[in-house]
mmCIF file of C-alpha atoms in Angstrom:
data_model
loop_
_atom_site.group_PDB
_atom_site.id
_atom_site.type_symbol
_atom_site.label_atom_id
_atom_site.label_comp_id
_atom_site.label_asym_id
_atom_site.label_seq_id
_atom_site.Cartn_x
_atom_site.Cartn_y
_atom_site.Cartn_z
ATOM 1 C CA UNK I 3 19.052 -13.525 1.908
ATOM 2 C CA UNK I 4 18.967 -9.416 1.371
ATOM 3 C CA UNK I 5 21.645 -7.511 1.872
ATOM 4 C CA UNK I 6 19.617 -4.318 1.444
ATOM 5 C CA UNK I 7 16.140 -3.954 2.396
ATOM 6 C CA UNK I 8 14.428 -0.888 2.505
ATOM 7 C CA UNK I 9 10.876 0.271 2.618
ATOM 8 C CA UNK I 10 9.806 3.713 1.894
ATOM 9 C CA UNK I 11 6.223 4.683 2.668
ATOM 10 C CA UNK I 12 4.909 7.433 0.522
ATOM 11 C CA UNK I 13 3.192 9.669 3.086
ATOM 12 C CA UNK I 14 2.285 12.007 0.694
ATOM 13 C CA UNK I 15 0.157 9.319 -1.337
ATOM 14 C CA UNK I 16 -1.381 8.231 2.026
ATOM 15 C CA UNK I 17 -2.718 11.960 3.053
ATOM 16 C CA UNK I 18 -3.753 12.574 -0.261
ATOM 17 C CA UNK I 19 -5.757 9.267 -0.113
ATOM 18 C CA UNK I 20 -6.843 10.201 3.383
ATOM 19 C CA UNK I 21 -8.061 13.421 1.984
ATOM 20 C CA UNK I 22 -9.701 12.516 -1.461
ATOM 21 C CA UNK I 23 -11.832 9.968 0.807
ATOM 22 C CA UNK I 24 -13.286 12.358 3.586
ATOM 23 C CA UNK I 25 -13.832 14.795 1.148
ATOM 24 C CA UNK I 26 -15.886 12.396 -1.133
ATOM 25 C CA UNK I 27 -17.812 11.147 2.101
ATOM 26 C CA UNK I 28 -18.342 15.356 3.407
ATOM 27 C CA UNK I 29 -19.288 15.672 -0.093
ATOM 28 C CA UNK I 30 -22.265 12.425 0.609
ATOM 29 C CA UNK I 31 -23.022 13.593 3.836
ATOM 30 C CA UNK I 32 -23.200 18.095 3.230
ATOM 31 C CA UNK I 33 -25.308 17.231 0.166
ATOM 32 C CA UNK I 34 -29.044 17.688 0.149
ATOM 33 C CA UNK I 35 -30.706 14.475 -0.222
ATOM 34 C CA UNK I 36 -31.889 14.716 -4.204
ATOM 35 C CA UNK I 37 -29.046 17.102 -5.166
ATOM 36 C CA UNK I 38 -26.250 14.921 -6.360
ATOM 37 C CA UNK I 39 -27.590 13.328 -10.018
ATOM 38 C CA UNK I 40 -24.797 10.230 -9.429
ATOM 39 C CA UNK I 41 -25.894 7.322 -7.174
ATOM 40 C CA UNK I 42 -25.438 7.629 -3.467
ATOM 41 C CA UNK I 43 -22.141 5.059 -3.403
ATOM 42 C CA UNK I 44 -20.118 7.389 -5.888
ATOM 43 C CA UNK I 45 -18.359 8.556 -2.970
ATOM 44 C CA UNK I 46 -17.984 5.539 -1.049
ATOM 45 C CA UNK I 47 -16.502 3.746 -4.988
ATOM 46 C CA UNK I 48 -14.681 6.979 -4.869
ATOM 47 C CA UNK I 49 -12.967 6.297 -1.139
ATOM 48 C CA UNK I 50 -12.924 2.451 -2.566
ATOM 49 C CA UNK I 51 -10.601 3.292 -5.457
ATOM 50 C CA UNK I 52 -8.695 5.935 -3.786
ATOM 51 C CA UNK I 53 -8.121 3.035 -1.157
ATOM 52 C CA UNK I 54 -6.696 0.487 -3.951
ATOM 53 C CA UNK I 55 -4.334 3.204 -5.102
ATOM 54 C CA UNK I 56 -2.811 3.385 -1.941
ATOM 55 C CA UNK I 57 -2.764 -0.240 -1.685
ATOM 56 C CA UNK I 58 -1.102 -0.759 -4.903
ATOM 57 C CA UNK I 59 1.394 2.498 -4.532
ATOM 58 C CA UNK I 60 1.495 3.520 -1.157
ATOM 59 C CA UNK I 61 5.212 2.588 -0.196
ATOM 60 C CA UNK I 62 7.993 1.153 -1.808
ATOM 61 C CA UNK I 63 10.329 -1.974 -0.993
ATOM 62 C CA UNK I 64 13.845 -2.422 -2.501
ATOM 63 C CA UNK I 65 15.789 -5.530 -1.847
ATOM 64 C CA UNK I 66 19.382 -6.468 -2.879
ATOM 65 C CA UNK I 67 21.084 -9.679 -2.522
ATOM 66 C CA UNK I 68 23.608 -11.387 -4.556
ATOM 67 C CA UNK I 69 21.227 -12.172 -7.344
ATOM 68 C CA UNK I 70 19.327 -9.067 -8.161
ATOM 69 C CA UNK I 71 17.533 -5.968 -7.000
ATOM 70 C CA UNK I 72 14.120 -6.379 -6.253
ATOM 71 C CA UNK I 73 11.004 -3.395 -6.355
ATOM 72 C CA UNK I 74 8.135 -4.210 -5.093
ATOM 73 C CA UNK I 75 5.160 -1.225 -4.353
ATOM 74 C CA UNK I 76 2.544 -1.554 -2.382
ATOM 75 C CA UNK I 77 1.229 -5.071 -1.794
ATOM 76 C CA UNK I 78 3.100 -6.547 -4.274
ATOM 77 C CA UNK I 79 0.852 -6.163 -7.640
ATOM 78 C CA UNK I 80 3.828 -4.142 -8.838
ATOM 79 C CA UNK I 81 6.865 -5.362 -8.879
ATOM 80 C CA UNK I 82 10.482 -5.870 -10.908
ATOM 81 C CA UNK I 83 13.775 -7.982 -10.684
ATOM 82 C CA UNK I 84 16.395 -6.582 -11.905
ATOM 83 C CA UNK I 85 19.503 -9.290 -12.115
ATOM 84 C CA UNK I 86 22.455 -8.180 -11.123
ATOM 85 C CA UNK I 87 24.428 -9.780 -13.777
ATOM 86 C CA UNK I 88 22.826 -7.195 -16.382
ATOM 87 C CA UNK I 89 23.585 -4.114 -14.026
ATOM 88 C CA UNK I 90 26.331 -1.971 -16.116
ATOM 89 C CA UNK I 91 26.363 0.449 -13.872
ATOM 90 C CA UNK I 92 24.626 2.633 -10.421
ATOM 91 C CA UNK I 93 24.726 6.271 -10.159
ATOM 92 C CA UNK I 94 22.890 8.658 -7.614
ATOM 93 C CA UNK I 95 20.542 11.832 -9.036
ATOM 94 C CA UNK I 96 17.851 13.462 -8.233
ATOM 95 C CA UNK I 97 14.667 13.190 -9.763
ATOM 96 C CA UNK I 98 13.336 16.346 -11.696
ATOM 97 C CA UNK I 99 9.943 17.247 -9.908
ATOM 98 C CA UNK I 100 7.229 17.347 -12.254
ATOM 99 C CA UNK I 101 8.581 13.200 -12.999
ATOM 100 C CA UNK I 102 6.025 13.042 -9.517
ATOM 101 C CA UNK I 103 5.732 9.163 -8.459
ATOM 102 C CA UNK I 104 4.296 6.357 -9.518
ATOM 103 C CA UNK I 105 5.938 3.994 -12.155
ATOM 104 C CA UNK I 106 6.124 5.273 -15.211
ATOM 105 C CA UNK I 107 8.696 6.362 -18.072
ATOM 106 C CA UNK I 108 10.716 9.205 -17.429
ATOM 107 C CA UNK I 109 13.963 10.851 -19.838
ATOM 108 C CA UNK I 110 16.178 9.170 -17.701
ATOM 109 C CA UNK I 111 14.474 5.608 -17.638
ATOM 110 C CA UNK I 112 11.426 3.731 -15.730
ATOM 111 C CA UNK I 113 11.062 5.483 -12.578
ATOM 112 C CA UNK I 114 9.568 3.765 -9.425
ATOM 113 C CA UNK I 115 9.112 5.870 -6.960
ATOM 114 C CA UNK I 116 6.937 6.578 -3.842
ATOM 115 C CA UNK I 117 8.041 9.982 -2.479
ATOM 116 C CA UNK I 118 11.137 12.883 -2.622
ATOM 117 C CA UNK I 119 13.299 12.698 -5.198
ATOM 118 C CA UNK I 120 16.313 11.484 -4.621
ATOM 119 C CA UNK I 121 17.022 8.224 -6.449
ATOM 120 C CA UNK I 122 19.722 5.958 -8.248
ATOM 121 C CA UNK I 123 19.712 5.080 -11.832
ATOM 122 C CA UNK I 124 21.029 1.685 -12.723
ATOM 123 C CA UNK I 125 21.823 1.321 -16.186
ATOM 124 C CA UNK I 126 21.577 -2.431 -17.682
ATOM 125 C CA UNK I 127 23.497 -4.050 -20.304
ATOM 126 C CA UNK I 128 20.239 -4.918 -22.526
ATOM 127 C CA UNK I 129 17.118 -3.381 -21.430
ATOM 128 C CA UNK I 130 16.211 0.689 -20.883
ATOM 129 C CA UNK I 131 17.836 2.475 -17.606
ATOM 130 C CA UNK I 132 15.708 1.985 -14.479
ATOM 131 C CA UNK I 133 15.893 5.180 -12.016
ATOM 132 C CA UNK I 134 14.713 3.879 -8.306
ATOM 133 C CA UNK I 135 13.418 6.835 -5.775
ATOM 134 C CA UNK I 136 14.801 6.236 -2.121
ATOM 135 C CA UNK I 137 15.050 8.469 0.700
ATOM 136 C CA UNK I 138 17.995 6.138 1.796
ATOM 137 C CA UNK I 139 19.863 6.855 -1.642
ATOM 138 C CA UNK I 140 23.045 6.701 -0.725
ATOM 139 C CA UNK I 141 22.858 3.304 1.018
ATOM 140 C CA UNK I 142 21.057 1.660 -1.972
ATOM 141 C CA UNK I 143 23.896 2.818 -4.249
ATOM 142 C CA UNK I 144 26.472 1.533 -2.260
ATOM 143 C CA UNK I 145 24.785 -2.044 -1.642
ATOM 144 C CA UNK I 146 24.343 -1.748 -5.641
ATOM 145 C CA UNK I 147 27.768 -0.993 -6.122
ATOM 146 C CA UNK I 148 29.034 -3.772 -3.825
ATOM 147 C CA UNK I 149 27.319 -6.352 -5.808
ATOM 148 C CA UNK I 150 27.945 -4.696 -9.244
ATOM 149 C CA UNK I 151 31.573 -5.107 -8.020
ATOM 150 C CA UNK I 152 31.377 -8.563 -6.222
ATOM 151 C CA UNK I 153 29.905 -9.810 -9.886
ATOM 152 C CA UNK I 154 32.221 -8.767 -11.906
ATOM 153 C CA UNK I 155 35.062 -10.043 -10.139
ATOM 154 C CA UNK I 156 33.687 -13.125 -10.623
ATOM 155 C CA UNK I 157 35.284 -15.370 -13.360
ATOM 156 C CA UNK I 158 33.171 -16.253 -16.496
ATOM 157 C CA UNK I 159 30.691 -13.603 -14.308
ATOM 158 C CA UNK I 160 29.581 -12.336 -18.276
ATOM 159 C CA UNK I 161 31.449 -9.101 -17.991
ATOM 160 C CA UNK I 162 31.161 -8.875 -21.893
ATOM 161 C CA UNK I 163 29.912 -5.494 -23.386
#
């Protein structure tokens, strides 16, 4: 069972999907039949894809229990487990702006992120950092931190650098 969960919806992703799609329809419809070389379903493969990017990125789910921290975006397609045994350590930042969203690799590790830019960066004890965008920040950290804690208090918890 969680002890964090949190779901961010990028709304920014949404209206830009919102807005890519009626402007690819307007684009079908204010055309003059015979003017546009491309098929007549560009727009609607257009509205399609800009539809499955949403899907697949629109909002952003971060669990924590006394296992791991889980990402998932979207519907799932995406998604991460980080165990908490390997967590070294949890700080809070903020994300630089042109790092944008998405999942991708960023100078201060694999970002996942949906919207804003506030964030927390966990650093693990074998793998590269992984920075996690939240607009509930400073509630992620300290679930984080509680379990980072809670595992290393643990005896023969692998607290070995």
């Amino acid at each position: 069972m969680a002890t964090y969960r949190h779901t961010q919806v990028g709304w920014t992703i949404g209206v830009a999907t919102a807005v890519g799609s009626a402007a690819a329809i307007g684009v079908l419809l204010w055309l003059p039949e015979g003017a546009m070389r491309a098929p007549a379903w560009t727009p609607a493969l257009l509205a399609a894809l800009l539809g499955l990017a949403l899907a697949l990125f629109g909002w952003l789910t971060v669990e924590v229990d006394a296992r791991a921290v889980r990402l998932r975006f979207g519907v799932g397609v995406f998604r991460r487990t980080l165990p908490i045994a390997e967590l070294v350590r949890c700080d809070r930042m903020r994300t630089r702006l042109r790092w944008g969203w998405g999942l991708h690799w960023t100078p201060a590790g694999w970002l996942y992120n949906v919207s804003g830019r506030d964030a927390v960066r966990l650093e693990l004890r074998r793998e590269r950092p992984v920075v996690i965008g939240s607009d509930d920040a400073d509630a992620l950290k300290t679930a984080i931190d509680a379990r980072i804690a809670a595992h290393a208090g643990r005896p023969g918890a692998g607290n070995e650098e």
